[in-house]
PDB file of C-alpha atoms and ligand atoms in Angstrom:
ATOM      1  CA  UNK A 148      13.763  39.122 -14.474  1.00  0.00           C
ATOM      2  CA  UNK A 149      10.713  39.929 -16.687  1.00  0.00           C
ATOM      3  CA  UNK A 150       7.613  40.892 -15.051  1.00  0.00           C
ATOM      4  CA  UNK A 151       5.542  37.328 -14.787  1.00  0.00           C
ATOM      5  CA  UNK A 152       2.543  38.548 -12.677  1.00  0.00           C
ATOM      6  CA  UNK A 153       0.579  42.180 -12.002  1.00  0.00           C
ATOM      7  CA  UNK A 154      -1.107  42.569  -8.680  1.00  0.00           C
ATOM      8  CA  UNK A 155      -4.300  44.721  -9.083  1.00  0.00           C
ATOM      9  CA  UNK A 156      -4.861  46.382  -6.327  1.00  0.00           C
ATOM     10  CA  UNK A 157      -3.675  48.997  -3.595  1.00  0.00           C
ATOM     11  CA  UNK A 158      -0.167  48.964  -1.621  1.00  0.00           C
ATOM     12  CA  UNK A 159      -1.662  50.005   1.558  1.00  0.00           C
ATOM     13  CA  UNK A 160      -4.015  46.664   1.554  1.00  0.00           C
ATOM     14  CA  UNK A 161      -2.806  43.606   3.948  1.00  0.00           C
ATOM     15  CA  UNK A 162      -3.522  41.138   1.491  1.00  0.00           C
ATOM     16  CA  UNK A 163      -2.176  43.250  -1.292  1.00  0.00           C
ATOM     17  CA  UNK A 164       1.425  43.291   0.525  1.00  0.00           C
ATOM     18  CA  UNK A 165       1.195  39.221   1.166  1.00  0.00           C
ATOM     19  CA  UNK A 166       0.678  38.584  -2.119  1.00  0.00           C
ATOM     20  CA  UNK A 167       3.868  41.027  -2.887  1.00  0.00           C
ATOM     21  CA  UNK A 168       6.094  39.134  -0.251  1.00  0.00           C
ATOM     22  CA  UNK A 169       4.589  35.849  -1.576  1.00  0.00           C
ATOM     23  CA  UNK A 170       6.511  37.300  -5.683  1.00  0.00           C
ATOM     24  CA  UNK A 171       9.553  38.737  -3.207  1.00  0.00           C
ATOM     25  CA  UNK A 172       9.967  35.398  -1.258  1.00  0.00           C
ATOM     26  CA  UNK A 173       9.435  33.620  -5.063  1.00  0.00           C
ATOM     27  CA  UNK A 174      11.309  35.658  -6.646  1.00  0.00           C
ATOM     28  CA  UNK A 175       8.981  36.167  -9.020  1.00  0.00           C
ATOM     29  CA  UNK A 176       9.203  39.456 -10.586  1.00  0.00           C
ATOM     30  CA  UNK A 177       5.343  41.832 -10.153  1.00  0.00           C
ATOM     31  CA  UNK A 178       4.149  45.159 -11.127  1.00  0.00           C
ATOM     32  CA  UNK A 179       1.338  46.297  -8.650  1.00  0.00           C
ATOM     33  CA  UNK A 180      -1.142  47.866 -11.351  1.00  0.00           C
ATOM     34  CA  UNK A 181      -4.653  49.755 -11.984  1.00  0.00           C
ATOM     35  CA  UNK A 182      -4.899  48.348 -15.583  1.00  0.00           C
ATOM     36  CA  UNK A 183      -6.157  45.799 -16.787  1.00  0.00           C
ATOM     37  CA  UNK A 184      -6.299  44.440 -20.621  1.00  0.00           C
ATOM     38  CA  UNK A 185      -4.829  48.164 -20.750  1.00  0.00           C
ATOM     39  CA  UNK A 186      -7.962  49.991 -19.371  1.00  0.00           C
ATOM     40  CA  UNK A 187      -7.768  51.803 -15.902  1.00  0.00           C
ATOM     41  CA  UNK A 188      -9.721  49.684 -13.230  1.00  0.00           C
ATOM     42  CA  UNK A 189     -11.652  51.637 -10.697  1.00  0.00           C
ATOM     43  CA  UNK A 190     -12.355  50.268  -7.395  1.00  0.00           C
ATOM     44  CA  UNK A 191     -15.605  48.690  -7.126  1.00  0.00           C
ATOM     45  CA  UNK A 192     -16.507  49.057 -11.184  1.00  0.00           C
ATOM     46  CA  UNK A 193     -18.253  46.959 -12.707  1.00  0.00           C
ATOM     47  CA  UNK A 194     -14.846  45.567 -14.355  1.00  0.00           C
ATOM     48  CA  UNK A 195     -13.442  45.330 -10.862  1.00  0.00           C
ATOM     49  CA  UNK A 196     -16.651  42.868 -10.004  1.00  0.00           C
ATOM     50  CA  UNK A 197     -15.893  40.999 -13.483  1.00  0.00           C
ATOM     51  CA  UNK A 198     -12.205  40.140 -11.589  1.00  0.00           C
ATOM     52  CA  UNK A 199     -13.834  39.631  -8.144  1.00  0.00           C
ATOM     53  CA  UNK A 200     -17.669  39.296  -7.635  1.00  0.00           C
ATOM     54  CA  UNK A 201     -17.310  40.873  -4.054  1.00  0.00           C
ATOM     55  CA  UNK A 202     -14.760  43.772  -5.724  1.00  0.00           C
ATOM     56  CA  UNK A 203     -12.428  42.792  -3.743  1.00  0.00           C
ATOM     57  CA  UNK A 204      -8.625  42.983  -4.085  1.00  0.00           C
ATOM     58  CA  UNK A 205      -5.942  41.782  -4.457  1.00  0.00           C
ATOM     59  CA  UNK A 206      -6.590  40.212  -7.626  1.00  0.00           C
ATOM     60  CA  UNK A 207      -4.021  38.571  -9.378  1.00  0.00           C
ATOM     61  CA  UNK A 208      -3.421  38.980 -13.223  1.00  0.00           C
ATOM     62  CA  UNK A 209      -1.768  36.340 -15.104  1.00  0.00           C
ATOM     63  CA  UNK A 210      -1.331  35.418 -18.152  1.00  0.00           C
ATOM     64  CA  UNK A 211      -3.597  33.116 -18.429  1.00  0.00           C
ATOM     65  CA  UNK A 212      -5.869  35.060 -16.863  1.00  0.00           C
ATOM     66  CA  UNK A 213      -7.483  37.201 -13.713  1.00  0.00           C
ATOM     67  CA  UNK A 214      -6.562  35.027 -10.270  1.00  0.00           C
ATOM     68  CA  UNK A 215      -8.490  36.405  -7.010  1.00  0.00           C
ATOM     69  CA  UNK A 216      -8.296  35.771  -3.016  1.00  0.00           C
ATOM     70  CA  UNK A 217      -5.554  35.489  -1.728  1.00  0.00           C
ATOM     71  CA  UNK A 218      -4.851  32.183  -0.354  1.00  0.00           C
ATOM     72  CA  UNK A 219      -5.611  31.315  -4.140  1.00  0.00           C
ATOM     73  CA  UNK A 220      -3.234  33.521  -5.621  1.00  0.00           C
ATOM     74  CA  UNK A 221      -0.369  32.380  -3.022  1.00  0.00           C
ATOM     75  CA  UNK A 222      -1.284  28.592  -3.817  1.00  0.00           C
ATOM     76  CA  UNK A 223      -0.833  29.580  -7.792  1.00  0.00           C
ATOM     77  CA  UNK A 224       1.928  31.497  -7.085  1.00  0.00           C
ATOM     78  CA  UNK A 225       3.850  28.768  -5.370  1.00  0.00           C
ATOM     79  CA  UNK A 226       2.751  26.436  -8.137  1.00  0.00           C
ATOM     80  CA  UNK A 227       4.873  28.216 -10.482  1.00  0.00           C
ATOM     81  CA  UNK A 228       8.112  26.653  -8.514  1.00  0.00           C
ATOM     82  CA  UNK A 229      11.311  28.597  -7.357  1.00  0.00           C
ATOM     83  CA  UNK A 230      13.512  27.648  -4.031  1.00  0.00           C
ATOM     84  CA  UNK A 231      10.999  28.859  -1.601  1.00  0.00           C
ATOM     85  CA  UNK A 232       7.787  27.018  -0.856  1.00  0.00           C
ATOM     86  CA  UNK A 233       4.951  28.801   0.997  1.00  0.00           C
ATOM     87  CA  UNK A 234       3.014  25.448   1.584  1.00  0.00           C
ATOM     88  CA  UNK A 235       5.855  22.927   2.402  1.00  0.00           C
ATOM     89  CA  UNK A 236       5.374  19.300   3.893  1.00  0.00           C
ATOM     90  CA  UNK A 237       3.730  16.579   3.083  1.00  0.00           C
ATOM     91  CA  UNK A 238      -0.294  16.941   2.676  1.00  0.00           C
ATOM     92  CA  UNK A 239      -0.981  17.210   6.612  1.00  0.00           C
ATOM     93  CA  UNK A 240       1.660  19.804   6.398  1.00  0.00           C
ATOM     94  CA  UNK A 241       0.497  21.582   3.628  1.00  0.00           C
ATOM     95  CA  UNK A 242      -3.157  21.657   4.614  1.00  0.00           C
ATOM     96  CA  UNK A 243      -1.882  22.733   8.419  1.00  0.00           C
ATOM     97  CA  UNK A 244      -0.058  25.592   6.431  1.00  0.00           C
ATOM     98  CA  UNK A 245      -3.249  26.524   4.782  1.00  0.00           C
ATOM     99  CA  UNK A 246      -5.678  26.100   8.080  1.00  0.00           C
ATOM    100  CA  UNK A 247      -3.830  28.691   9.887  1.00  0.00           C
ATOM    101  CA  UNK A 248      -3.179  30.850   6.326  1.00  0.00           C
ATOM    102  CA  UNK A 249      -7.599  30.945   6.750  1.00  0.00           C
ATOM    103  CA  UNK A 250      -7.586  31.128  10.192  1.00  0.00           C
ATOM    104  CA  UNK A 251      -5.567  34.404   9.554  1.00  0.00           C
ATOM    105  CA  UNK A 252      -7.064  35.700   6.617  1.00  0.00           C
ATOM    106  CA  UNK A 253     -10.855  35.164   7.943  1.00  0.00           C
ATOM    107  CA  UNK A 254     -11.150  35.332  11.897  1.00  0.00           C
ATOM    108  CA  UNK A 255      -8.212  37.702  12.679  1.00  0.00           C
ATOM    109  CA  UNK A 256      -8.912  39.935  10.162  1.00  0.00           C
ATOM    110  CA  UNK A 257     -12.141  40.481  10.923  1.00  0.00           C
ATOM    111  CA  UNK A 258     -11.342  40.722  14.433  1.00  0.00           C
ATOM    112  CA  UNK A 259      -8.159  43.019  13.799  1.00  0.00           C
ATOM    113  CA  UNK A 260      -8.306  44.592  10.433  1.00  0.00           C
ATOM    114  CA  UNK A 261     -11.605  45.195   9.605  1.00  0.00           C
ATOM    115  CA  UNK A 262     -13.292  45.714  13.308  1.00  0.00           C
ATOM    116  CA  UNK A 263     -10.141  47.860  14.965  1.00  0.00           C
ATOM    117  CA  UNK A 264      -7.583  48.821  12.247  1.00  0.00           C
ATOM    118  CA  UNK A 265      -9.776  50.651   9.644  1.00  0.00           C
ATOM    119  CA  UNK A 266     -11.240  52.975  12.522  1.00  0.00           C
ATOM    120  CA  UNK A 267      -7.609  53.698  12.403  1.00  0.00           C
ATOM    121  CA  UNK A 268      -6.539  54.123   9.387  1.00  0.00           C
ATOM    122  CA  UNK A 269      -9.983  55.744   7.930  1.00  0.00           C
ATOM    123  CA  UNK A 270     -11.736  57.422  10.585  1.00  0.00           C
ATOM    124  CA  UNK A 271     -15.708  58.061  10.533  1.00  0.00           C
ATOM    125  CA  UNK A 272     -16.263  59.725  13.716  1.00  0.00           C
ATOM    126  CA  UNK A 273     -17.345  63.578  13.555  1.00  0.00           C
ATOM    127  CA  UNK A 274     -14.548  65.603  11.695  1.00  0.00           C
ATOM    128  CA  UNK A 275     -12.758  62.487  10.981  1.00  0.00           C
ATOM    129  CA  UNK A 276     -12.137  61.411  14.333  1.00  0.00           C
ATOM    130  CA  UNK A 277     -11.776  58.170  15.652  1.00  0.00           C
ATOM    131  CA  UNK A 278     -14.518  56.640  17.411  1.00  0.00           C
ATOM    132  CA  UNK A 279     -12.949  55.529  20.923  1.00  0.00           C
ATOM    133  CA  UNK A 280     -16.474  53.351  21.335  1.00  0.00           C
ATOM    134  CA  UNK A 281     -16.035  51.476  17.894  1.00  0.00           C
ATOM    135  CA  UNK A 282     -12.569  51.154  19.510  1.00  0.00           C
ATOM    136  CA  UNK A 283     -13.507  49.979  22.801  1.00  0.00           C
ATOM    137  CA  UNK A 284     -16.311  48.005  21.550  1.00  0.00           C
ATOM    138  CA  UNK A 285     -13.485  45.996  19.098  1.00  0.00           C
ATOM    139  CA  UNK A 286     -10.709  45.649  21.615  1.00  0.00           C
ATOM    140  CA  UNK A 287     -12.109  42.091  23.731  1.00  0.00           C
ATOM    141  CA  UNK A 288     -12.532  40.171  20.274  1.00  0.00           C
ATOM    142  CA  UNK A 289      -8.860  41.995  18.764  1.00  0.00           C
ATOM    143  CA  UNK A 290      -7.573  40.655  22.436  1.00  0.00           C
ATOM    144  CA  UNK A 291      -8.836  37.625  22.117  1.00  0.00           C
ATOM    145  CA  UNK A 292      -7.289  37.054  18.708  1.00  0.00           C
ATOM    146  CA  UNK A 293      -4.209  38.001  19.528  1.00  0.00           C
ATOM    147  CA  UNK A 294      -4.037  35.291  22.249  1.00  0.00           C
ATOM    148  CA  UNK A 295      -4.899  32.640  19.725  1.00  0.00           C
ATOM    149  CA  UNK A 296      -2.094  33.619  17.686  1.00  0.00           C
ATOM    150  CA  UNK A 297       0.387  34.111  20.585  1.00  0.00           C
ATOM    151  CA  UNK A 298      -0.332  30.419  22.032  1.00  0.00           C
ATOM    152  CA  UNK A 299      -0.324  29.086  18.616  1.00  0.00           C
ATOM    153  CA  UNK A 300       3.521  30.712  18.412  1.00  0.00           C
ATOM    154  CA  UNK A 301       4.649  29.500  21.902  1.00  0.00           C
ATOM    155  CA  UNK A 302       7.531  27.514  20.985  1.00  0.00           C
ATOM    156  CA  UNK A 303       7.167  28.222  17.104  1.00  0.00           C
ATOM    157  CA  UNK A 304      10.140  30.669  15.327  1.00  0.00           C
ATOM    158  CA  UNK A 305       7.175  31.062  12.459  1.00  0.00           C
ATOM    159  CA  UNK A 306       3.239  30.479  12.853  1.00  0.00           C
ATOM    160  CA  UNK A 307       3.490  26.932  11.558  1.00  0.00           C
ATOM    161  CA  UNK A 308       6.960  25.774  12.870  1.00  0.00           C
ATOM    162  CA  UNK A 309      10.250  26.170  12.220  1.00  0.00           C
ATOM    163  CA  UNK A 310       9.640  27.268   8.468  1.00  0.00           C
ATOM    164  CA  UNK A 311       8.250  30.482   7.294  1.00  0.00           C
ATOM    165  CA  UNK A 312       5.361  29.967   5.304  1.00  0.00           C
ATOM    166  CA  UNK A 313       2.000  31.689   3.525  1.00  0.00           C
ATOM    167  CA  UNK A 314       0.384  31.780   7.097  1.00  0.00           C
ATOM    168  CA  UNK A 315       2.859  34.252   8.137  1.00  0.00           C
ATOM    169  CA  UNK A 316       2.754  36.188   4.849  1.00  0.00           C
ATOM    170  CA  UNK A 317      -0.884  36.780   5.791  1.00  0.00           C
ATOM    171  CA  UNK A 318      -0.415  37.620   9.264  1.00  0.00           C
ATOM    172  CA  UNK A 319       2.861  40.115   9.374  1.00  0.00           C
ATOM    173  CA  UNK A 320       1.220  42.978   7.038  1.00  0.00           C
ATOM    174  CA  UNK A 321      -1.774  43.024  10.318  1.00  0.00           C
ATOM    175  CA  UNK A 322       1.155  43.193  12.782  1.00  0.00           C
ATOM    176  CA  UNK A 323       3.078  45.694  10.995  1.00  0.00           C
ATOM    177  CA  UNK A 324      -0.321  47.637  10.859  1.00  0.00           C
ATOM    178  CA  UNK A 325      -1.133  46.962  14.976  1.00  0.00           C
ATOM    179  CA  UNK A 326       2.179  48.054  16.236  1.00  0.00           C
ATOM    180  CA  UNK A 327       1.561  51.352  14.422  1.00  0.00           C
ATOM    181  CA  UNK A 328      -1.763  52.424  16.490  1.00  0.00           C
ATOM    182  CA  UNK A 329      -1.203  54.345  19.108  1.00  0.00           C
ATOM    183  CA  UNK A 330      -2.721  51.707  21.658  1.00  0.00           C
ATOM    184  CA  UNK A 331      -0.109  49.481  23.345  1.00  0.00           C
ATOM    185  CA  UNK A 332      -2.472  45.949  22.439  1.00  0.00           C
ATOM    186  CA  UNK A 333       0.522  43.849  21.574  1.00  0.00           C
ATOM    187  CA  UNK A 334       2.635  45.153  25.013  1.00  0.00           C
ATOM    188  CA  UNK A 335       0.771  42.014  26.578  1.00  0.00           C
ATOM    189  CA  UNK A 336       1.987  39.512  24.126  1.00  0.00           C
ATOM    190  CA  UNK A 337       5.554  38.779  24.612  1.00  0.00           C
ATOM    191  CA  UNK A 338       5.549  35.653  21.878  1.00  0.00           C
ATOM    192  CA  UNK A 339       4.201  38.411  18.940  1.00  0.00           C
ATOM    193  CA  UNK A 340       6.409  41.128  19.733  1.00  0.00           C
ATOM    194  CA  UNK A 341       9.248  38.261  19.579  1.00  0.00           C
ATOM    195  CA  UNK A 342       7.498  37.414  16.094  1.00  0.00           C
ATOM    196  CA  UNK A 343       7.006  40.631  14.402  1.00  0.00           C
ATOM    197  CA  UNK A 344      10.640  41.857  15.545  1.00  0.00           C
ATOM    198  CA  UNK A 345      12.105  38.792  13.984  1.00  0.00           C
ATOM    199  CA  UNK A 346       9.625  39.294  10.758  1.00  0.00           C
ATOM    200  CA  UNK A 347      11.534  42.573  10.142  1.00  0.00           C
ATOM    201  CA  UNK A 348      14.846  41.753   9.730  1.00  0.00           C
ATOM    202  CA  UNK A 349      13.738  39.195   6.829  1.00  0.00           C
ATOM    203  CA  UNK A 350      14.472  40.434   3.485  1.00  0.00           C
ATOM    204  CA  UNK A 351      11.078  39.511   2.096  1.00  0.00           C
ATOM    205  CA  UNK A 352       9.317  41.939   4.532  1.00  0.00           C
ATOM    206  CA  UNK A 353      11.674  44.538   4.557  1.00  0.00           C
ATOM    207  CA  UNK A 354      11.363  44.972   0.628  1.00  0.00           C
ATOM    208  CA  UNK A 355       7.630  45.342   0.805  1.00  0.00           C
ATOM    209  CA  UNK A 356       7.327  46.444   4.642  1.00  0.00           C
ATOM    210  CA  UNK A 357      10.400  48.800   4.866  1.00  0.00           C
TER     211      UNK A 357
HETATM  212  N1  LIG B 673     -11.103  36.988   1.059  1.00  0.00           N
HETATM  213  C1  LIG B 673     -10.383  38.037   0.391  1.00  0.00           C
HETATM  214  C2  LIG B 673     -10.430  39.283   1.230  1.00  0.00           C
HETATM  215  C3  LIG B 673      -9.822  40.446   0.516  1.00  0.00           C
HETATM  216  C4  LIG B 673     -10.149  41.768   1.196  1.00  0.00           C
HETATM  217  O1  LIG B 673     -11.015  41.865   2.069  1.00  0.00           O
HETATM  218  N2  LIG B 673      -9.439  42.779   0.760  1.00  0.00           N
HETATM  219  C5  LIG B 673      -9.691  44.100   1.279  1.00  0.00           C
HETATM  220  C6  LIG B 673      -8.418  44.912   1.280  1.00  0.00           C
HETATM  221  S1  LIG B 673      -7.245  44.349   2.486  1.00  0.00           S
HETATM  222  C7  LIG B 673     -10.729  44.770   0.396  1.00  0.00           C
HETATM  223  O2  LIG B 673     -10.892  44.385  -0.747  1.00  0.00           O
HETATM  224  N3  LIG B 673     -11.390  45.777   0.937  1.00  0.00           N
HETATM  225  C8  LIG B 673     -12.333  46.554   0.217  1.00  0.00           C
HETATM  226  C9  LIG B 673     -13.725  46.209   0.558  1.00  0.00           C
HETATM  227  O3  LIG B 673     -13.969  45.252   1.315  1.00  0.00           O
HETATM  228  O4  LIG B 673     -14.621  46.893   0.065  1.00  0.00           O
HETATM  229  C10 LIG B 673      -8.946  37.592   0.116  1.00  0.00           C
HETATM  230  O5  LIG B 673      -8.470  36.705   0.836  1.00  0.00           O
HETATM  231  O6  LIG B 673      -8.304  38.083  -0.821  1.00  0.00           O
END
């Protein structure tokens, strides 16, 4: 396989690793890169906000051109064809695919990643600690989403059905992250636990997850 897309951006980033398990699941061969048009990028240059206008990542780089967001990139990406289809169905299906994909990428994110996780994973309390009342302060909202995503898998093997899909590319990097903390927030969600433990033993997540 020749290399048919570069991911700019870093490995540790949720979104960066969907859009890697969205090439993996594709089998579309990536390079996760700092260049660009063969000039390093750094975060939030100004040539990072000529790929994204918010500097954000991942961005995508075809060849056709820079790609960015991620529900974007996954949509191209699927476009390009292969066996495996990350929005399958008809158009309800499809757009019920991409609802919870949003509802993912936008509300739990917030809620998880960016309001509980990164006091985590970069610490701005004194000394670099954590600080327990930006934790506390997160944890009803992180709850609550975590309830919305464990009723919405009650009965489901994947978030939208039967099928695994972009939704749950977008949603097992922030589980993969949340059973890592040491706070025991998913011990009261039976139907995620099920989830994540069953997300592991895919191939697509284990080559990108470990
Ligand atoms: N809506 C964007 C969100 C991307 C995003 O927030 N990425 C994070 C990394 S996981 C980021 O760029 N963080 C750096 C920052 O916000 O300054 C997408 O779906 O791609």
């Amino acid at each position: 396989m020749t290399t048919q897309v570069k991911i700019f951006g870093p490995t540790f980033s949720t979104f960066v690793r969907s859009v890697m398990m969205a090439c993996e699941e594709k089998r579309i061969s990536y390079e996760v890169t700092n260049f660009f048009d063969g000039q390093e990028i750094s975060f939030k240059s100004d040539k990072h906000r000529e790929l994204h206008p918010y500097s954000k990542f991942p961005v995508l780089l075809t060849e056709h051109g820079p790609i960015a967001e991620t529900i974007t990139i996954l949509h191209y990406l699927d476009r390009l064809g292969g066996e495996a289809v990350l929005f399958p169905g008809d158009s309800f299906e499809q757009a019920y695919v991409e609802q919870w994909s949003s509802i993912v990428a936008i509300y739990i994110d917030q809620a998880v990643v960016r309001n509980l996780l990164l006091e985590f994973a970069f610490p701005k309390g004194e000394g670099g600690s954590i600080r327990q009342d930006k934790v506390e302060e997160a944890m009803p909202e992180a709850k609550r989403a975590l309830a919305i995503l464990s009723e919405q898998l009650e009965g489901r093997e994947y978030l939208c059905g039967d099928q695994f899909t972009a939704a749950d590319l977008i949603l097992i990097p922030i589980l993969d992250y949340l059973v890592k903390i040491p706070l025991p927030i998913m011990a009261d969600f039976p139907n995620l636990l099920r989830y994540q433990e069953n997300a592991n033993r895919l191939d697509t997540v284990k080559s990108v997850l470990g």
